């Protein structure tokens, strides 16, 4: 393009030959990169990582994201160059066809690299012993990829696939946190809901099927521990996720699940007892406004 703008066409064939040689070499290097990702040994890559580092984005993830960003920058320059009209000459149809074929190949190769990198991230996570820590590792790595890709505008369709996997892991983590900190309450509410549903279908009294003692213990325990548990969940979110903003969004999702669980608890108690005949333990039920107030306090402290 520079030579054509300066009306020096004599170097066209030479420069095209140089371009073909370099592009061929780049294709070979990137193909070897894909092969290395597919053949990488996750055990060796995770062997000397400390427990804290194992939960944070792996260096392979950042290297791949930076490489993909650099390739996208090169591709974008080539696209802009192709779209810039040249003075004193024009590209032949054969050259345009070659350029389009190269771009399609480059995109296909980048998608192949992305698939290989995502596969390696999953295999790396399998070296981590617990499901909870594997989830944290995957969330941190997917989040890093998305941040770099969005900043550099790399593979928009690839970002959609990564976002889907990220949201799946976040949803699992929120459910796991609820089970971890409020498992007793969750089990009691589920048992009571199922019992109420069965008793309604059979026309029997709900209290005959509901484990009232389990429900009472869960309500009393929740009333005594809920503030402490919220603080622990906040501390765990800060410690687990390298991206603070992402960690807080995940915490908000977990707290939303808690509010929904608390609402279900009130509905269960309301289905068992009328207001005048509430037992003493049921009168200890926290109002939803108290939990909302504590969540707002946590949010202001961030």
Short mmCIF file of C-alpha atoms in Angstrom, two decimals:
data_model
loop_
_atom_site.label_atom_id
_atom_site.label_comp_id
_atom_site.label_asym_id
_atom_site.label_seq_id
_atom_site.Cartn_x
_atom_site.Cartn_y
_atom_site.Cartn_z
CA UNK A 1 0.00 0.00 0.00
CA UNK A 2 2.83 2.45 0.80
CA UNK A 3 4.56 1.64 -2.49
CA UNK A 4 1.33 2.10 -4.41
CA UNK A 5 0.61 5.44 -2.77
CA UNK A 6 4.10 6.53 -3.84
CA UNK A 7 3.54 5.04 -7.29
CA UNK A 8 6.40 2.55 -7.07
CA UNK A 9 4.80 -0.68 -8.33
CA UNK A 10 8.07 -2.39 -9.21
CA UNK A 11 8.34 -3.97 -5.71
CA UNK A 12 4.82 -5.47 -5.67
CA UNK A 13 5.81 -9.03 -6.48
CA UNK A 14 8.79 -8.95 -4.12
CA UNK A 15 6.74 -7.59 -1.20
CA UNK A 16 3.95 -10.05 -1.85
CA UNK A 17 6.46 -12.90 -1.79
CA UNK A 18 7.87 -11.64 1.52
CA UNK A 19 4.33 -11.39 2.90
CA UNK A 20 3.54 -14.97 1.84
CA UNK A 21 6.73 -16.28 3.47
CA UNK A 22 6.02 -14.45 6.75
CA UNK A 23 2.37 -15.46 6.82
CA UNK A 24 3.30 -19.08 6.17
CA UNK A 25 5.81 -18.96 9.02
CA UNK A 26 3.23 -17.35 11.33
CA UNK A 27 0.70 -20.09 10.48
CA UNK A 28 3.28 -22.75 11.33
CA UNK A 29 4.12 -21.08 14.65
CA UNK A 30 0.47 -20.69 15.64
CA UNK A 31 -0.34 -24.27 14.64
CA UNK A 32 2.54 -25.40 16.84
CA UNK A 33 1.10 -23.23 19.63
CA UNK A 34 -2.27 -24.96 19.32
CA UNK A 35 -0.55 -28.34 19.44
CA UNK A 36 1.39 -27.31 22.55
CA UNK A 37 -1.84 -26.27 24.29
CA UNK A 38 -3.49 -29.58 23.43
CA UNK A 39 -0.47 -31.63 24.53
CA UNK A 40 0.36 -29.62 27.67
CA UNK A 41 0.59 -31.62 30.89
CA UNK A 42 -1.66 -29.94 33.50
CA UNK A 43 0.04 -31.76 36.37
CA UNK A 44 3.44 -30.27 35.47
CA UNK A 45 1.97 -26.78 35.03
CA UNK A 46 0.30 -26.91 38.46
CA UNK A 47 3.00 -28.87 40.28
CA UNK A 48 4.94 -26.01 41.87
CA UNK A 49 2.02 -23.60 42.36
CA UNK A 50 1.23 -22.61 45.95
CA UNK A 51 -2.33 -23.01 47.28
CA UNK A 52 -3.04 -19.28 46.90
CA UNK A 53 -1.63 -19.09 43.37
CA UNK A 54 -3.55 -22.19 42.32
CA UNK A 55 -6.83 -20.33 42.86
CA UNK A 56 -5.79 -17.27 40.86
CA UNK A 57 -5.48 -16.92 37.06
CA UNK A 58 -2.81 -19.24 35.71
CA UNK A 59 0.11 -17.71 33.80
CA UNK A 60 -0.86 -19.77 30.73
CA UNK A 61 -4.23 -17.99 30.64
CA UNK A 62 -2.67 -14.53 30.64
CA UNK A 63 -0.04 -15.51 28.03
CA UNK A 64 -2.71 -16.89 25.72
CA UNK A 65 -4.93 -13.82 26.15
CA UNK A 66 -2.03 -11.47 25.38
CA UNK A 67 -1.01 -13.53 22.33
CA UNK A 68 -4.59 -13.55 21.01
CA UNK A 69 -4.79 -9.78 21.56
CA UNK A 70 -1.56 -9.22 19.63
CA UNK A 71 -2.80 -11.37 16.75
CA UNK A 72 -6.08 -9.48 16.70
CA UNK A 73 -4.19 -6.17 16.56
CA UNK A 74 -2.20 -7.43 13.54
CA UNK A 75 -5.38 -8.66 11.86
CA UNK A 76 -7.14 -5.33 12.46
CA UNK A 77 -4.25 -3.42 10.87
CA UNK A 78 -4.42 -5.67 7.81
CA UNK A 79 -8.17 -5.15 7.53
CA UNK A 80 -7.79 -1.36 7.73
CA UNK A 81 -4.96 -1.45 5.18
CA UNK A 82 -7.09 -3.47 2.80
CA UNK A 83 -9.97 -0.99 3.16
CA UNK A 84 -7.72 2.04 2.48
CA UNK A 85 -7.86 2.97 -1.22
CA UNK A 86 -4.45 3.08 -2.87
CA UNK A 87 -3.45 5.92 -5.20
CA UNK A 88 -2.00 5.16 -8.58
CA UNK A 89 -3.13 1.57 -8.75
CA UNK A 90 -5.43 -1.08 -7.38
CA UNK A 91 -5.24 -4.62 -6.10
CA UNK A 92 -6.19 -7.37 -8.44
CA UNK A 93 -9.07 -9.74 -7.75
CA UNK A 94 -6.60 -12.51 -7.10
CA UNK A 95 -4.87 -10.47 -4.37
CA UNK A 96 -8.22 -9.61 -2.75
CA UNK A 97 -9.23 -13.27 -2.80
CA UNK A 98 -5.95 -14.28 -1.19
CA UNK A 99 -6.37 -11.63 1.50
CA UNK A 100 -9.91 -12.78 2.31
CA UNK A 101 -8.76 -16.39 2.46
CA UNK A 102 -5.95 -15.42 4.83
CA UNK A 103 -8.35 -13.56 7.13
CA UNK A 104 -10.74 -16.50 7.26
CA UNK A 105 -7.84 -18.83 8.04
CA UNK A 106 -6.57 -16.47 10.76
CA UNK A 107 -10.00 -16.33 12.43
CA UNK A 108 -10.38 -20.10 12.25
CA UNK A 109 -6.92 -20.59 13.74
CA UNK A 110 -7.64 -18.13 16.57
CA UNK A 111 -10.88 -19.96 17.39
CA UNK A 112 -8.96 -23.24 17.38
CA UNK A 113 -6.42 -21.69 19.76
CA UNK A 114 -9.23 -20.45 22.00
CA UNK A 115 -10.83 -23.91 22.16
CA UNK A 116 -7.46 -25.47 23.00
CA UNK A 117 -6.79 -22.84 25.71
CA UNK A 118 -10.23 -23.31 27.31
CA UNK A 119 -9.72 -27.07 27.28
CA UNK A 120 -6.36 -26.64 29.01
CA UNK A 121 -7.90 -24.34 31.66
CA UNK A 122 -10.46 -27.04 32.47
CA UNK A 123 -7.73 -29.69 32.65
CA UNK A 124 -5.67 -27.44 34.94
CA UNK A 125 -8.69 -27.05 37.24
CA UNK A 126 -8.96 -30.82 37.55
CA UNK A 127 -5.59 -30.82 39.33
CA UNK A 128 -7.25 -28.93 42.23
CA UNK A 129 -8.69 -31.33 44.84
CA UNK A 130 -12.01 -29.71 45.86
CA UNK A 131 -14.95 -28.73 43.66
CA UNK A 132 -15.25 -25.34 45.39
CA UNK A 133 -11.61 -24.42 44.69
CA UNK A 134 -11.90 -25.69 41.11
CA UNK A 135 -14.87 -23.36 40.63
CA UNK A 136 -12.94 -20.38 42.01
CA UNK A 137 -10.01 -21.19 39.71
CA UNK A 138 -12.27 -21.37 36.65
CA UNK A 139 -14.08 -18.14 37.52
CA UNK A 140 -10.81 -16.24 37.94
CA UNK A 141 -9.37 -17.57 34.67
CA UNK A 142 -12.52 -16.97 32.61
CA UNK A 143 -12.82 -13.48 34.09
CA UNK A 144 -9.22 -12.63 33.14
CA UNK A 145 -9.76 -13.83 29.56
CA UNK A 146 -12.93 -11.75 29.22
CA UNK A 147 -11.35 -8.61 30.65
CA UNK A 148 -8.43 -8.73 28.21
CA UNK A 149 -10.59 -9.74 25.25
CA UNK A 150 -13.13 -6.99 25.89
CA UNK A 151 -10.40 -4.35 26.27
CA UNK A 152 -8.73 -5.40 23.00
CA UNK A 153 -11.98 -6.39 21.18
CA UNK A 154 -10.81 -9.93 20.50
CA UNK A 155 -13.13 -12.70 19.19
CA UNK A 156 -16.58 -11.37 20.17
CA UNK A 157 -18.22 -14.72 19.44
CA UNK A 158 -15.56 -16.44 21.56
CA UNK A 159 -16.35 -14.04 24.42
CA UNK A 160 -19.99 -15.16 24.33
CA UNK A 161 -18.95 -18.79 24.86
CA UNK A 162 -16.60 -17.83 27.73
CA UNK A 163 -19.31 -15.71 29.37
CA UNK A 164 -21.70 -18.66 29.31
CA UNK A 165 -19.15 -20.88 31.07
CA UNK A 166 -18.34 -18.09 33.55
CA UNK A 167 -22.00 -17.62 34.51
CA UNK A 168 -22.42 -21.36 34.99
CA UNK A 169 -19.49 -21.43 37.43
CA UNK A 170 -20.73 -18.30 39.25
CA UNK A 171 -24.19 -19.87 39.66
CA UNK A 172 -22.64 -23.04 41.08
CA UNK A 173 -20.45 -21.02 43.47
CA UNK A 174 -23.44 -19.00 44.75
CA UNK A 175 -25.39 -22.21 45.40
CA UNK A 176 -22.38 -23.78 47.10
CA UNK A 177 -21.90 -20.72 49.34
CA UNK A 178 -25.54 -20.89 50.39
CA UNK A 179 -25.15 -24.58 51.21
CA UNK A 180 -21.85 -23.94 53.01
CA UNK A 181 -23.13 -21.19 55.32
CA UNK A 182 -26.88 -21.81 55.52
CA UNK A 183 -27.11 -25.53 54.75
CA UNK A 184 -29.25 -26.31 57.82
CA UNK A 185 -31.82 -23.68 56.88
CA UNK A 186 -31.81 -24.73 53.22
CA UNK A 187 -32.41 -28.41 54.08
CA UNK A 188 -35.23 -27.54 56.49
CA UNK A 189 -36.99 -25.26 53.98
CA UNK A 190 -36.74 -27.85 51.18
CA UNK A 191 -38.11 -30.60 53.45
CA UNK A 192 -40.99 -28.39 54.61
CA UNK A 193 -41.86 -27.27 51.05
CA UNK A 194 -41.99 -30.88 49.83
CA UNK A 195 -44.10 -31.89 52.83
CA UNK A 196 -46.55 -29.03 52.28
CA UNK A 197 -46.88 -29.95 48.62
CA UNK A 198 -47.52 -33.63 49.40
CA UNK A 199 -50.01 -32.88 52.15
CA UNK A 200 -51.91 -30.54 49.85
CA UNK A 201 -52.11 -33.22 47.17
CA UNK A 202 -53.27 -35.88 49.66
CA UNK A 203 -55.59 -33.59 51.64
CA UNK A 204 -53.74 -34.23 54.93
CA UNK A 205 -52.60 -31.82 57.62
CA UNK A 206 -49.26 -30.22 56.75
CA UNK A 207 -47.86 -30.53 60.28
CA UNK A 208 -48.10 -34.33 60.02
CA UNK A 209 -45.43 -34.38 57.31
CA UNK A 210 -43.27 -31.35 58.13
CA UNK A 211 -40.29 -31.97 60.42
CA UNK A 212 -41.15 -29.10 62.78
CA UNK A 213 -38.17 -29.78 65.04
CA UNK A 214 -35.76 -29.51 62.11
CA UNK A 215 -37.43 -26.27 61.05
CA UNK A 216 -37.28 -24.86 64.58
CA UNK A 217 -33.58 -25.69 64.97
CA UNK A 218 -32.82 -24.08 61.60
CA UNK A 219 -34.70 -20.87 62.48
CA UNK A 220 -33.01 -20.55 65.87
CA UNK A 221 -29.55 -21.23 64.38
CA UNK A 222 -30.13 -18.74 61.57
CA UNK A 223 -31.22 -16.05 64.02
CA UNK A 224 -28.07 -16.55 66.09
CA UNK A 225 -25.52 -16.77 63.27
CA UNK A 226 -26.75 -14.90 60.18
CA UNK A 227 -24.73 -11.68 60.72
CA UNK A 228 -21.53 -13.62 61.34
CA UNK A 229 -22.17 -15.76 58.26
CA UNK A 230 -22.68 -12.70 56.06
CA UNK A 231 -19.33 -11.33 57.24
CA UNK A 232 -17.64 -14.64 56.46
CA UNK A 233 -19.17 -14.73 52.98
CA UNK A 234 -17.91 -11.20 52.32
CA UNK A 235 -14.39 -12.07 53.51
CA UNK A 236 -14.33 -15.23 51.37
CA UNK A 237 -15.41 -13.32 48.25
CA UNK A 238 -12.64 -10.75 48.76
CA UNK A 239 -10.02 -13.45 49.31
CA UNK A 240 -11.13 -15.82 46.54
CA UNK A 241 -11.44 -13.55 43.51
CA UNK A 242 -8.56 -11.61 42.03
CA UNK A 243 -10.96 -9.17 40.36
CA UNK A 244 -12.55 -7.24 43.25
CA UNK A 245 -15.50 -6.02 41.16
CA UNK A 246 -16.25 -9.54 39.97
CA UNK A 247 -16.01 -10.84 43.53
CA UNK A 248 -18.55 -8.30 44.74
CA UNK A 249 -20.94 -9.15 41.91
CA UNK A 250 -20.70 -12.82 42.87
CA UNK A 251 -21.34 -11.90 46.52
CA UNK A 252 -24.44 -9.93 45.49
CA UNK A 253 -25.74 -12.94 43.58
CA UNK A 254 -25.18 -15.15 46.63
CA UNK A 255 -26.97 -12.68 48.91
CA UNK A 256 -29.86 -12.52 46.46
CA UNK A 257 -30.15 -16.31 46.76
CA UNK A 258 -30.17 -15.91 50.55
CA UNK A 259 -33.02 -13.38 50.38
CA UNK A 260 -35.02 -15.76 48.19
CA UNK A 261 -34.40 -18.58 50.69
CA UNK A 262 -35.51 -16.34 53.56
CA UNK A 263 -38.70 -15.46 51.67
CA UNK A 264 -39.39 -19.17 51.14
CA UNK A 265 -38.90 -19.71 54.89
CA UNK A 266 -41.58 -17.12 55.69
CA UNK A 267 -43.92 -18.76 53.19
CA UNK A 268 -43.38 -22.18 54.79
CA UNK A 269 -44.10 -20.88 58.29
CA UNK A 270 -47.14 -19.00 56.97
CA UNK A 271 -48.39 -22.23 55.40
CA UNK A 272 -48.01 -24.11 58.70
CA UNK A 273 -49.41 -21.63 61.20
CA UNK A 274 -51.86 -18.76 61.26
CA UNK A 275 -50.54 -15.54 62.85
CA UNK A 276 -52.35 -15.85 66.20
CA UNK A 277 -51.09 -19.42 66.74
CA UNK A 278 -47.43 -18.93 65.93
CA UNK A 279 -45.13 -20.96 68.22
CA UNK A 280 -42.41 -19.05 70.14
CA UNK A 281 -39.62 -20.09 67.76
CA UNK A 282 -41.57 -18.82 64.73
CA UNK A 283 -41.87 -15.40 66.35
CA UNK A 284 -38.05 -15.20 66.22
CA UNK A 285 -38.13 -15.07 62.43
CA UNK A 286 -36.15 -12.10 61.17
CA UNK A 287 -37.97 -9.64 58.93
CA UNK A 288 -36.54 -9.45 55.43
CA UNK A 289 -35.88 -5.73 56.01
CA UNK A 290 -33.27 -6.61 58.68
CA UNK A 291 -31.29 -8.72 56.21
CA UNK A 292 -31.59 -6.04 53.53
CA UNK A 293 -30.30 -3.45 55.97
CA UNK A 294 -27.25 -5.56 56.80
CA UNK A 295 -26.56 -6.13 53.09
CA UNK A 296 -26.69 -2.37 52.50
CA UNK A 297 -24.23 -1.87 55.37
CA UNK A 298 -21.84 -4.36 53.77
CA UNK A 299 -22.21 -2.59 50.42
CA UNK A 300 -21.38 0.81 51.94
CA UNK A 301 -18.30 -0.68 53.59
CA UNK A 302 -16.85 -1.91 50.28
#
